[in-house]
PDB file of C-alpha atoms and ligand atoms in Angstrom:
ATOM      1  CA  MET A  18      65.483  72.179 101.264  1.00 90.00           C
ATOM      2  CA  GLN A  19      66.322  71.836 104.993  1.00 95.00           C
ATOM      3  CA  VAL A  20      66.112  68.322 106.467  1.00 97.00           C
ATOM      4  CA  LEU A  21      65.564  68.203 110.214  1.00 98.00           C
ATOM      5  CA  LEU A  22      66.058  64.798 111.968  1.00 98.00           C
ATOM      6  CA  ALA A  23      64.357  64.050 115.243  1.00 98.00           C
ATOM      7  CA  LYS A  24      66.908  63.637 118.102  1.00 97.00           C
ATOM      8  CA  HIS A  25      65.805  60.174 119.134  1.00 96.00           C
ATOM      9  CA  ALA A  26      64.924  58.800 115.659  1.00 97.00           C
ATOM     10  CA  GLY A  27      65.529  55.044 115.300  1.00 96.00           C
ATOM     11  CA  PHE A  28      66.735  52.332 117.573  1.00 96.00           C
ATOM     12  CA  CYS A  29      65.858  52.485 121.228  1.00 95.00           C
ATOM     13  CA  PHE A  30      68.264  51.004 123.810  1.00 95.00           C
ATOM     14  CA  GLY A  31      66.638  47.559 123.880  1.00 95.00           C
ATOM     15  CA  VAL A  32      66.397  47.104 120.115  1.00 95.00           C
ATOM     16  CA  LYS A  33      69.961  48.367 119.601  1.00 96.00           C
ATOM     17  CA  ARG A  34      71.276  45.889 122.189  1.00 96.00           C
ATOM     18  CA  ALA A  35      69.240  42.990 120.717  1.00 95.00           C
ATOM     19  CA  THR A  36      70.401  43.759 117.203  1.00 95.00           C
ATOM     20  CA  GLN A  37      74.081  43.989 118.233  1.00 95.00           C
ATOM     21  CA  LEU A  38      73.777  40.659 120.059  1.00 94.00           C
ATOM     22  CA  ALA A  39      72.206  39.047 117.044  1.00 94.00           C
ATOM     23  CA  PHE A  40      74.912  40.272 114.616  1.00 94.00           C
ATOM     24  CA  GLU A  41      77.626  39.185 117.110  1.00 93.00           C
ATOM     25  CA  ALA A  42      76.057  35.706 117.362  1.00 92.00           C
ATOM     26  CA  ALA A  43      75.760  35.524 113.565  1.00 90.00           C
ATOM     27  CA  ASN A  44      79.436  36.417 113.174  1.00 90.00           C
ATOM     28  CA  ILE A  45      80.503  33.508 115.460  1.00 85.00           C
ATOM     29  CA  GLY A  46      79.313  31.075 112.740  1.00 70.00           C
ATOM     30  CA  SER A  47      77.360  28.302 114.556  1.00 76.00           C
ATOM     31  CA  GLU A  48      73.748  27.561 113.478  1.00 88.00           C
ATOM     32  CA  THR A  49      71.931  30.623 114.748  1.00 93.00           C
ATOM     33  CA  TYR A  50      68.200  31.122 115.104  1.00 95.00           C
ATOM     34  CA  THR A  51      65.778  33.751 116.400  1.00 93.00           C
ATOM     35  CA  LEU A  52      62.419  32.992 117.980  1.00 90.00           C
ATOM     36  CA  GLY A  53      60.267  35.038 115.619  1.00 86.00           C
ATOM     37  CA  PRO A  54      61.792  38.040 113.808  1.00 88.00           C
ATOM     38  CA  ILE A  55      64.387  39.692 116.120  1.00 88.00           C
ATOM     39  CA  ILE A  56      62.858  43.157 115.508  1.00 87.00           C
ATOM     40  CA  HIS A  57      60.124  44.687 113.282  1.00 87.00           C
ATOM     41  CA  SER A  58      62.474  45.701 110.491  1.00 90.00           C
ATOM     42  CA  PRO A  59      62.312  43.525 107.378  1.00 92.00           C
ATOM     43  CA  GLN A  60      65.675  44.980 106.266  1.00 92.00           C
ATOM     44  CA  VAL A  61      67.448  43.995 109.476  1.00 93.00           C
ATOM     45  CA  VAL A  62      65.816  40.509 109.364  1.00 92.00           C
ATOM     46  CA  GLN A  63      66.958  40.158 105.763  1.00 93.00           C
ATOM     47  CA  ARG A  64      70.567  41.091 106.596  1.00 93.00           C
ATOM     48  CA  LEU A  65      70.618  38.503 109.393  1.00 93.00           C
ATOM     49  CA  GLU A  66      69.161  35.919 107.003  1.00 93.00           C
ATOM     50  CA  GLU A  67      71.933  36.648 104.563  1.00 94.00           C
ATOM     51  CA  MET A  68      74.369  35.895 107.390  1.00 93.00           C
ATOM     52  CA  GLY A  69      72.625  32.567 108.010  1.00 92.00           C
ATOM     53  CA  VAL A  70      70.359  33.532 110.905  1.00 93.00           C
ATOM     54  CA  ILE A  71      67.050  31.656 110.672  1.00 92.00           C
ATOM     55  CA  SER A  72      63.776  32.812 112.152  1.00 92.00           C
ATOM     56  CA  VAL A  73      61.757  29.966 113.768  1.00 93.00           C
ATOM     57  CA  GLU A  74      58.433  29.950 115.594  1.00 90.00           C
ATOM     58  CA  ASN A  75      59.341  27.222 118.135  1.00 90.00           C
ATOM     59  CA  VAL A  76      62.384  25.974 119.960  1.00 91.00           C
ATOM     60  CA  SER A  77      61.714  22.472 118.617  1.00 91.00           C
ATOM     61  CA  GLU A  78      62.696  23.667 115.156  1.00 92.00           C
ATOM     62  CA  VAL A  79      66.229  24.453 116.323  1.00 90.00           C
ATOM     63  CA  GLU A  80      69.089  22.051 115.398  1.00 84.00           C
ATOM     64  CA  THR A  81      70.934  20.451 118.401  1.00 85.00           C
ATOM     65  CA  GLY A  82      73.950  22.558 119.206  1.00 87.00           C
ATOM     66  CA  GLY A  83      72.524  25.651 117.716  1.00 91.00           C
ATOM     67  CA  THR A  84      72.314  29.119 119.129  1.00 93.00           C
ATOM     68  CA  ILE A  85      68.977  30.740 119.828  1.00 95.00           C
ATOM     69  CA  ILE A  86      68.574  34.529 120.214  1.00 94.00           C
ATOM     70  CA  ILE A  87      65.631  35.780 122.356  1.00 93.00           C
ATOM     71  CA  ARG A  88      64.217  38.949 120.831  1.00 91.00           C
ATOM     72  CA  SER A  89      64.008  42.288 122.721  1.00 92.00           C
ATOM     73  CA  HIS A  90      60.367  42.033 123.746  1.00 91.00           C
ATOM     74  CA  GLY A  91      61.024  38.592 125.286  1.00 93.00           C
ATOM     75  CA  VAL A  92      59.344  35.119 124.968  1.00 93.00           C
ATOM     76  CA  ALA A  93      57.168  33.003 127.231  1.00 94.00           C
ATOM     77  CA  ALA A  94      59.024  31.405 130.106  1.00 95.00           C
ATOM     78  CA  GLU A  95      58.216  27.912 128.745  1.00 94.00           C
ATOM     79  CA  GLN A  96      60.052  28.685 125.474  1.00 93.00           C
ATOM     80  CA  LEU A  97      63.141  29.776 127.392  1.00 92.00           C
ATOM     81  CA  GLU A  98      63.007  26.683 129.588  1.00 93.00           C
ATOM     82  CA  ALA A  99      62.559  24.470 126.500  1.00 93.00           C
ATOM     83  CA  ALA A 100      65.722  26.055 124.917  1.00 93.00           C
ATOM     84  CA  VAL A 101      67.758  25.392 128.135  1.00 92.00           C
ATOM     85  CA  ARG A 102      66.387  21.787 128.343  1.00 93.00           C
ATOM     86  CA  ALA A 103      67.399  21.211 124.714  1.00 92.00           C
ATOM     87  CA  ASN A 104      70.985  22.297 125.551  1.00 92.00           C
ATOM     88  CA  LEU A 105      70.890  25.177 123.115  1.00 93.00           C
ATOM     89  CA  GLU A 106      73.185  28.154 123.441  1.00 93.00           C
ATOM     90  CA  VAL A 107      70.797  30.884 124.537  1.00 94.00           C
ATOM     91  CA  VAL A 108      71.568  34.602 123.743  1.00 94.00           C
ATOM     92  CA  ASP A 109      68.949  36.373 125.813  1.00 94.00           C
ATOM     93  CA  ALA A 110      68.387  39.725 124.074  1.00 94.00           C
ATOM     94  CA  THR A 111      65.273  40.458 126.047  1.00 95.00           C
ATOM     95  CA  CYS A 112      65.328  44.152 126.859  1.00 95.00           C
ATOM     96  CA  PRO A 113      66.168  44.693 130.553  1.00 96.00           C
ATOM     97  CA  PHE A 114      62.973  46.814 130.918  1.00 95.00           C
ATOM     98  CA  VAL A 115      60.885  43.848 129.666  1.00 96.00           C
ATOM     99  CA  LYS A 116      62.849  41.554 131.938  1.00 97.00           C
ATOM    100  CA  LYS A 117      62.028  43.697 134.964  1.00 97.00           C
ATOM    101  CA  ALA A 118      58.282  43.427 134.178  1.00 98.00           C
ATOM    102  CA  GLN A 119      58.653  39.604 133.946  1.00 98.00           C
ATOM    103  CA  GLU A 120      60.555  39.496 137.244  1.00 98.00           C
ATOM    104  CA  HIS A 121      57.945  41.589 139.072  1.00 98.00           C
ATOM    105  CA  VAL A 122      55.184  39.343 137.853  1.00 98.00           C
ATOM    106  CA  ALA A 123      57.038  36.227 139.096  1.00 98.00           C
ATOM    107  CA  THR A 124      57.735  37.798 142.551  1.00 98.00           C
ATOM    108  CA  LEU A 125      54.289  39.231 143.032  1.00 98.00           C
ATOM    109  CA  SER A 126      52.729  35.956 141.958  1.00 98.00           C
ATOM    110  CA  LYS A 127      54.904  34.005 144.459  1.00 97.00           C
ATOM    111  CA  GLU A 128      53.839  36.426 147.163  1.00 97.00           C
ATOM    112  CA  GLY A 129      50.165  35.588 146.528  1.00 97.00           C
ATOM    113  CA  TYR A 130      49.077  38.533 144.407  1.00 97.00           C
ATOM    114  CA  ASP A 131      46.673  38.106 141.491  1.00 97.00           C
ATOM    115  CA  ILE A 132      48.349  39.841 138.564  1.00 98.00           C
ATOM    116  CA  VAL A 133      46.857  42.595 136.348  1.00 98.00           C
ATOM    117  CA  VAL A 134      48.936  43.390 133.245  1.00 98.00           C
ATOM    118  CA  VAL A 135      47.918  46.573 131.504  1.00 96.00           C
ATOM    119  CA  GLY A 136      48.468  46.045 127.793  1.00 94.00           C
ATOM    120  CA  ASP A 137      47.536  44.327 124.627  1.00 93.00           C
ATOM    121  CA  ALA A 138      46.757  40.644 125.272  1.00 96.00           C
ATOM    122  CA  VAL A 139      47.835  39.496 121.759  1.00 93.00           C
ATOM    123  CA  HIS A 140      51.245  41.276 121.858  1.00 91.00           C
ATOM    124  CA  PRO A 141      54.197  38.829 122.299  1.00 90.00           C
ATOM    125  CA  GLU A 142      55.712  41.003 124.980  1.00 93.00           C
ATOM    126  CA  VAL A 143      52.515  40.708 127.056  1.00 96.00           C
ATOM    127  CA  GLN A 144      52.206  37.016 126.370  1.00 96.00           C
ATOM    128  CA  GLY A 145      55.755  36.632 127.654  1.00 96.00           C
ATOM    129  CA  ILE A 146      55.114  38.726 130.834  1.00 98.00           C
ATOM    130  CA  VAL A 147      51.913  36.782 131.560  1.00 98.00           C
ATOM    131  CA  SER A 148      53.760  33.504 131.427  1.00 98.00           C
ATOM    132  CA  TYR A 149      55.819  34.390 134.478  1.00 98.00           C
ATOM    133  CA  ALA A 150      52.764  34.314 136.709  1.00 98.00           C
ATOM    134  CA  ALA A 151      52.313  31.230 138.894  1.00 96.00           C
ATOM    135  CA  GLY A 152      48.715  31.915 139.772  1.00 95.00           C
ATOM    136  CA  ARG A 153      45.836  34.067 138.484  1.00 97.00           C
ATOM    137  CA  VAL A 154      46.754  36.625 135.848  1.00 98.00           C
ATOM    138  CA  TYR A 155      44.575  38.993 133.804  1.00 98.00           C
ATOM    139  CA  VAL A 156      45.461  41.338 130.905  1.00 98.00           C
ATOM    140  CA  VAL A 157      43.360  44.507 130.799  1.00 97.00           C
ATOM    141  CA  SER A 158      43.330  47.172 128.156  1.00 93.00           C
ATOM    142  CA  SER A 159      41.048  49.623 130.031  1.00 92.00           C
ATOM    143  CA  HIS A 160      39.697  50.501 133.479  1.00 92.00           C
ATOM    144  CA  GLU A 161      36.352  49.053 132.382  1.00 95.00           C
ATOM    145  CA  ASP A 162      38.050  45.660 131.992  1.00 96.00           C
ATOM    146  CA  VAL A 163      39.101  45.851 135.646  1.00 96.00           C
ATOM    147  CA  GLU A 164      35.485  46.229 136.778  1.00 93.00           C
ATOM    148  CA  ARG A 165      34.787  42.874 135.025  1.00 94.00           C
ATOM    149  CA  LEU A 166      37.499  40.946 136.873  1.00 95.00           C
ATOM    150  CA  PRO A 167      36.641  38.457 139.710  1.00 94.00           C
ATOM    151  CA  ARG A 168      37.038  39.332 143.385  1.00 92.00           C
ATOM    152  CA  MET A 169      40.717  39.754 144.408  1.00 94.00           C
ATOM    153  CA  SER A 170      42.107  40.554 147.817  1.00 95.00           C
ATOM    154  CA  LYS A 171      45.696  41.248 146.687  1.00 97.00           C
ATOM    155  CA  ILE A 172      46.334  42.826 143.249  1.00 97.00           C
ATOM    156  CA  GLY A 173      49.753  43.253 141.627  1.00 98.00           C
ATOM    157  CA  VAL A 174      49.816  45.580 138.666  1.00 98.00           C
ATOM    158  CA  VAL A 175      52.493  45.903 135.944  1.00 98.00           C
ATOM    159  CA  ALA A 176      52.261  47.403 132.450  1.00 96.00           C
ATOM    160  CA  GLN A 177      53.415  46.514 128.951  1.00 94.00           C
ATOM    161  CA  THR A 178      56.457  48.728 128.436  1.00 92.00           C
ATOM    162  CA  THR A 179      54.929  50.755 125.625  1.00 88.00           C
ATOM    163  CA  GLN A 180      51.766  51.812 127.541  1.00 87.00           C
ATOM    164  CA  SER A 181      51.100  55.441 128.385  1.00 86.00           C
ATOM    165  CA  PHE A 182      51.357  56.530 131.986  1.00 87.00           C
ATOM    166  CA  GLU A 183      47.787  57.982 131.837  1.00 88.00           C
ATOM    167  CA  HIS A 184      46.492  54.561 130.846  1.00 90.00           C
ATOM    168  CA  LEU A 185      48.307  52.774 133.706  1.00 94.00           C
ATOM    169  CA  HIS A 186      47.028  55.399 136.124  1.00 95.00           C
ATOM    170  CA  GLU A 187      43.419  54.816 135.104  1.00 96.00           C
ATOM    171  CA  VAL A 188      43.748  51.048 135.635  1.00 97.00           C
ATOM    172  CA  VAL A 189      45.397  51.503 138.979  1.00 97.00           C
ATOM    173  CA  ALA A 190      42.646  53.844 140.077  1.00 97.00           C
ATOM    174  CA  ALA A 191      40.066  51.170 139.128  1.00 96.00           C
ATOM    175  CA  CYS A 192      41.994  48.511 141.049  1.00 96.00           C
ATOM    176  CA  LEU A 193      42.161  50.747 144.138  1.00 95.00           C
ATOM    177  CA  ALA A 194      38.438  51.432 143.860  1.00 94.00           C
ATOM    178  CA  ARG A 195      37.748  47.689 144.176  1.00 89.00           C
ATOM    179  CA  GLY A 196      39.283  47.634 147.689  1.00 82.00           C
ATOM    180  CA  GLY A 197      41.861  45.177 149.002  1.00 87.00           C
ATOM    181  CA  GLU A 198      45.588  45.601 148.705  1.00 96.00           C
ATOM    182  CA  THR A 199      47.068  46.885 145.402  1.00 97.00           C
ATOM    183  CA  ARG A 200      50.828  46.959 144.633  1.00 98.00           C
ATOM    184  CA  VAL A 201      51.949  48.626 141.504  1.00 98.00           C
ATOM    185  CA  TYR A 202      55.254  48.494 139.521  1.00 98.00           C
ATOM    186  CA  ASN A 203      55.507  51.146 136.818  1.00 96.00           C
ATOM    187  CA  THR A 204      57.220  49.132 134.092  1.00 95.00           C
ATOM    188  CA  ILE A 205      56.661  51.641 131.308  1.00 93.00           C
ATOM    189  CA  CYS A 206      59.726  52.570 129.316  1.00 92.00           C
ATOM    190  CA  ASP A 207      59.682  56.172 127.945  1.00 89.00           C
ATOM    191  CA  ALA A 208      61.351  55.459 124.612  1.00 93.00           C
ATOM    192  CA  THR A 209      57.982  55.379 122.818  1.00 89.00           C
ATOM    193  CA  ALA A 210      56.661  58.507 124.476  1.00 90.00           C
ATOM    194  CA  VAL A 211      59.900  60.429 123.795  1.00 95.00           C
ATOM    195  CA  ARG A 212      59.743  59.547 120.061  1.00 94.00           C
ATOM    196  CA  GLN A 213      56.033  60.550 119.854  1.00 93.00           C
ATOM    197  CA  GLU A 214      56.519  63.872 121.631  1.00 95.00           C
ATOM    198  CA  GLU A 215      59.490  64.758 119.328  1.00 97.00           C
ATOM    199  CA  ALA A 216      57.493  63.727 116.243  1.00 96.00           C
ATOM    200  CA  LYS A 217      54.627  66.088 117.273  1.00 96.00           C
ATOM    201  CA  LYS A 218      56.969  69.026 117.692  1.00 97.00           C
ATOM    202  CA  LEU A 219      58.669  68.327 114.500  1.00 98.00           C
ATOM    203  CA  ALA A 220      55.493  67.893 112.440  1.00 98.00           C
ATOM    204  CA  GLY A 221      54.383  71.293 113.762  1.00 97.00           C
ATOM    205  CA  ALA A 222      57.472  73.003 112.493  1.00 97.00           C
ATOM    206  CA  VAL A 223      57.934  71.640 108.927  1.00 98.00           C
ATOM    207  CA  ASP A 224      56.128  71.486 105.571  1.00 97.00           C
ATOM    208  CA  CYS A 225      56.481  67.768 105.068  1.00 97.00           C
ATOM    209  CA  MET A 226      57.281  64.708 107.331  1.00 98.00           C
ATOM    210  CA  VAL A 227      58.892  61.453 106.412  1.00 98.00           C
ATOM    211  CA  VAL A 228      58.564  58.604 108.971  1.00 98.00           C
ATOM    212  CA  ILE A 229      60.863  55.643 108.444  1.00 98.00           C
ATOM    213  CA  GLY A 230      60.296  52.157 109.678  1.00 96.00           C
ATOM    214  CA  GLY A 231      58.830  48.721 109.008  1.00 93.00           C
ATOM    215  CA  PHE A 232      55.245  48.606 107.681  1.00 94.00           C
ATOM    216  CA  ASN A 233      54.831  45.836 110.282  1.00 87.00           C
ATOM    217  CA  SER A 234      56.178  48.060 113.110  1.00 88.00           C
ATOM    218  CA  ALA A 235      53.315  49.216 115.393  1.00 84.00           C
ATOM    219  CA  ASN A 236      55.363  51.989 116.939  1.00 88.00           C
ATOM    220  CA  THR A 237      56.390  53.377 113.454  1.00 93.00           C
ATOM    221  CA  MET A 238      52.792  53.267 112.251  1.00 91.00           C
ATOM    222  CA  ARG A 239      51.719  55.173 115.379  1.00 89.00           C
ATOM    223  CA  LEU A 240      54.458  57.794 114.739  1.00 95.00           C
ATOM    224  CA  ALA A 241      53.169  58.266 111.216  1.00 95.00           C
ATOM    225  CA  GLN A 242      49.580  58.526 112.388  1.00 94.00           C
ATOM    226  CA  ILE A 243      50.472  61.204 115.053  1.00 93.00           C
ATOM    227  CA  CYS A 244      52.393  63.208 112.455  1.00 96.00           C
ATOM    228  CA  ARG A 245      49.637  62.839 109.817  1.00 97.00           C
ATOM    229  CA  GLU A 246      46.969  64.183 112.251  1.00 96.00           C
ATOM    230  CA  LEU A 247      49.078  67.360 112.483  1.00 97.00           C
ATOM    231  CA  LEU A 248      50.464  67.422 109.032  1.00 98.00           C
ATOM    232  CA  PRO A 249      48.666  65.599 106.150  1.00 98.00           C
ATOM    233  CA  ARG A 250      51.866  65.777 104.109  1.00 98.00           C
ATOM    234  CA  THR A 251      53.302  62.850 106.094  1.00 98.00           C
ATOM    235  CA  HIS A 252      54.817  59.842 104.347  1.00 98.00           C
ATOM    236  CA  HIS A 253      55.708  56.497 105.834  1.00 98.00           C
ATOM    237  CA  VAL A 254      58.582  54.634 104.071  1.00 98.00           C
ATOM    238  CA  GLU A 255      60.638  51.569 104.817  1.00 97.00           C
ATOM    239  CA  THR A 256      63.589  52.422 102.565  1.00 97.00           C
ATOM    240  CA  ALA A 257      65.061  55.268 100.519  1.00 97.00           C
ATOM    241  CA  CYS A 258      63.899  53.902  97.247  1.00 97.00           C
ATOM    242  CA  GLN A 259      60.262  54.523  98.250  1.00 98.00           C
ATOM    243  CA  ILE A 260      60.894  58.291  98.376  1.00 97.00           C
ATOM    244  CA  ASP A 261      58.928  60.078  95.736  1.00 96.00           C
ATOM    245  CA  GLU A 262      60.342  63.563  94.787  1.00 94.00           C
ATOM    246  CA  GLN A 263      56.862  64.893  94.042  1.00 94.00           C
ATOM    247  CA  TRP A 264      56.216  64.876  97.803  1.00 96.00           C
ATOM    248  CA  PHE A 265      58.625  67.811  98.199  1.00 95.00           C
ATOM    249  CA  LYS A 266      57.161  70.272  95.728  1.00 93.00           C
ATOM    250  CA  GLY A 267      57.310  73.775  97.280  1.00 92.00           C
ATOM    251  CA  VAL A 268      58.701  72.228 100.493  1.00 94.00           C
ATOM    252  CA  LYS A 269      61.280  74.315 102.449  1.00 95.00           C
ATOM    253  CA  LYS A 270      61.624  72.180 105.559  1.00 97.00           C
ATOM    254  CA  VAL A 271      61.366  68.422 105.868  1.00 97.00           C
ATOM    255  CA  GLY A 272      61.130  66.595 109.136  1.00 98.00           C
ATOM    256  CA  VAL A 273      62.452  63.049 109.441  1.00 98.00           C
ATOM    257  CA  THR A 274      61.829  60.614 112.249  1.00 98.00           C
ATOM    258  CA  ALA A 275      61.998  56.786 112.575  1.00 97.00           C
ATOM    259  CA  GLY A 276      60.493  54.028 114.730  1.00 95.00           C
ATOM    260  CA  ALA A 277      62.405  52.359 117.490  1.00 94.00           C
ATOM    261  CA  SER A 278      63.258  49.360 115.228  1.00 93.00           C
ATOM    262  CA  THR A 279      64.670  51.347 112.326  1.00 96.00           C
ATOM    263  CA  PRO A 280      68.491  50.981 111.887  1.00 96.00           C
ATOM    264  CA  LYS A 281      70.687  54.022 111.405  1.00 96.00           C
ATOM    265  CA  TRP A 282      71.921  52.904 107.966  1.00 96.00           C
ATOM    266  CA  ILE A 283      68.328  53.172 106.609  1.00 97.00           C
ATOM    267  CA  ILE A 284      67.797  56.612 108.208  1.00 98.00           C
ATOM    268  CA  ASP A 285      71.078  57.805 106.556  1.00 98.00           C
ATOM    269  CA  GLU A 286      70.099  56.485 103.144  1.00 98.00           C
ATOM    270  CA  VAL A 287      66.720  58.206 103.314  1.00 98.00           C
ATOM    271  CA  ILE A 288      68.295  61.568 104.395  1.00 97.00           C
ATOM    272  CA  ASP A 289      70.880  61.283 101.598  1.00 97.00           C
ATOM    273  CA  ARG A 290      68.043  60.608  99.076  1.00 97.00           C
ATOM    274  CA  ILE A 291      65.949  63.567 100.298  1.00 97.00           C
ATOM    275  CA  SER A 292      68.965  65.896 100.378  1.00 95.00           C
ATOM    276  CA  ALA A 293      69.884  64.990  96.830  1.00 94.00           C
ATOM    277  CA  ILE A 294      66.470  66.153  95.571  1.00 92.00           C
ATOM    278  CA  ASP A 295      66.608  69.470  93.724  1.00 78.00           C
ATOM    279  CA  LYS A 296      63.068  70.766  94.552  1.00 68.00           C
ATOM    280  CA  ASP A 297      63.341  73.505  91.919  1.00 70.00           C
ATOM    281  CA  LYS A 298      63.527  70.784  89.235  1.00 75.00           C
ATOM    282  CA  ILE A 299      60.436  68.922  90.355  1.00 72.00           C
ATOM    283  CA  SER A 300      57.929  69.155  87.586  1.00 69.00           C
TER     284      SER A 300
HETATM  285  S1  SF4 B 408      60.827  50.365 123.658  1.00 59.88           S
HETATM  286 FE1  SF4 B 408      61.775  50.340 125.774  1.00 59.88          FE
HETATM  287  S2  SF4 B 408      61.216  48.320 126.578  1.00 59.88           S
HETATM  288 FE2  SF4 B 408      60.891  48.207 124.392  1.00 59.88          FE
HETATM  289  S3  SF4 B 408      62.876  47.441 123.608  1.00 59.88           S
HETATM  290 FE3  SF4 B 408      62.918  49.623 123.432  1.00 59.88          FE
HETATM  291  S4  SF4 B 408      63.987  50.267 125.383  1.00 59.88           S
HETATM  292 FE4  SF4 B 408      63.241  48.172 125.649  1.00 59.88          FE
END
């Protein structure tokens, strides 16, 4: 059975950086905390817990003198300020792409623009980006939402990093149609789109797909959904022990991909497990 791994399976740049910073901080040995789980991988979170890293919901839960790690999709400005005020050691693992979106919002806002953020209002990354606005800020998920916004003479647009370009384009067109001045920063990161395109190609070329990543990871679930639409024999697993050899009956080629928060060690374990299956012996 041939196992084909997608070229960009697993950690994106921002998650890799955040995870490295978290493990480095954990190795230093002082009381270390993360604001919420550092990434959507229960296995990485568990490893960090075993090293003494504690996930908290609020800065006020952190012991004086402790180290706090800011996750890759960032936190609200107030949380960061509270950590600095509390004299905590801050390891800012916010992905530089997310940071850019936060900075654009702060600058546009200071220059008198009303802010439109294209994204999912309940996502922590968006909540963080929104917090950098000094004035009016609106989160929209569609161009119809733009039509419902109050009158604005200067509009500054940014996007959640995982939005599609087409979606941003639609919202910008709706903003332009309202008249006034519109300034746009394309803050989309292509890591998600690249993984999705590769997954589509792979699913079209194999008999069975295995998608690896946290069951709580939205980007992994979306990868599995995209593959399943093309190839019903698609299975989403978090770890190698969830692999069922019955899935591979009659299979000649297996495609493997993984979400942006899946560590390499889990991908390797899954590939080893699939490679060890003797499909001729499956009853
Ligand atoms: S998906 Fe893009 S923006 Fe998000 S953490 Fe990864 S590299 Fe950064």
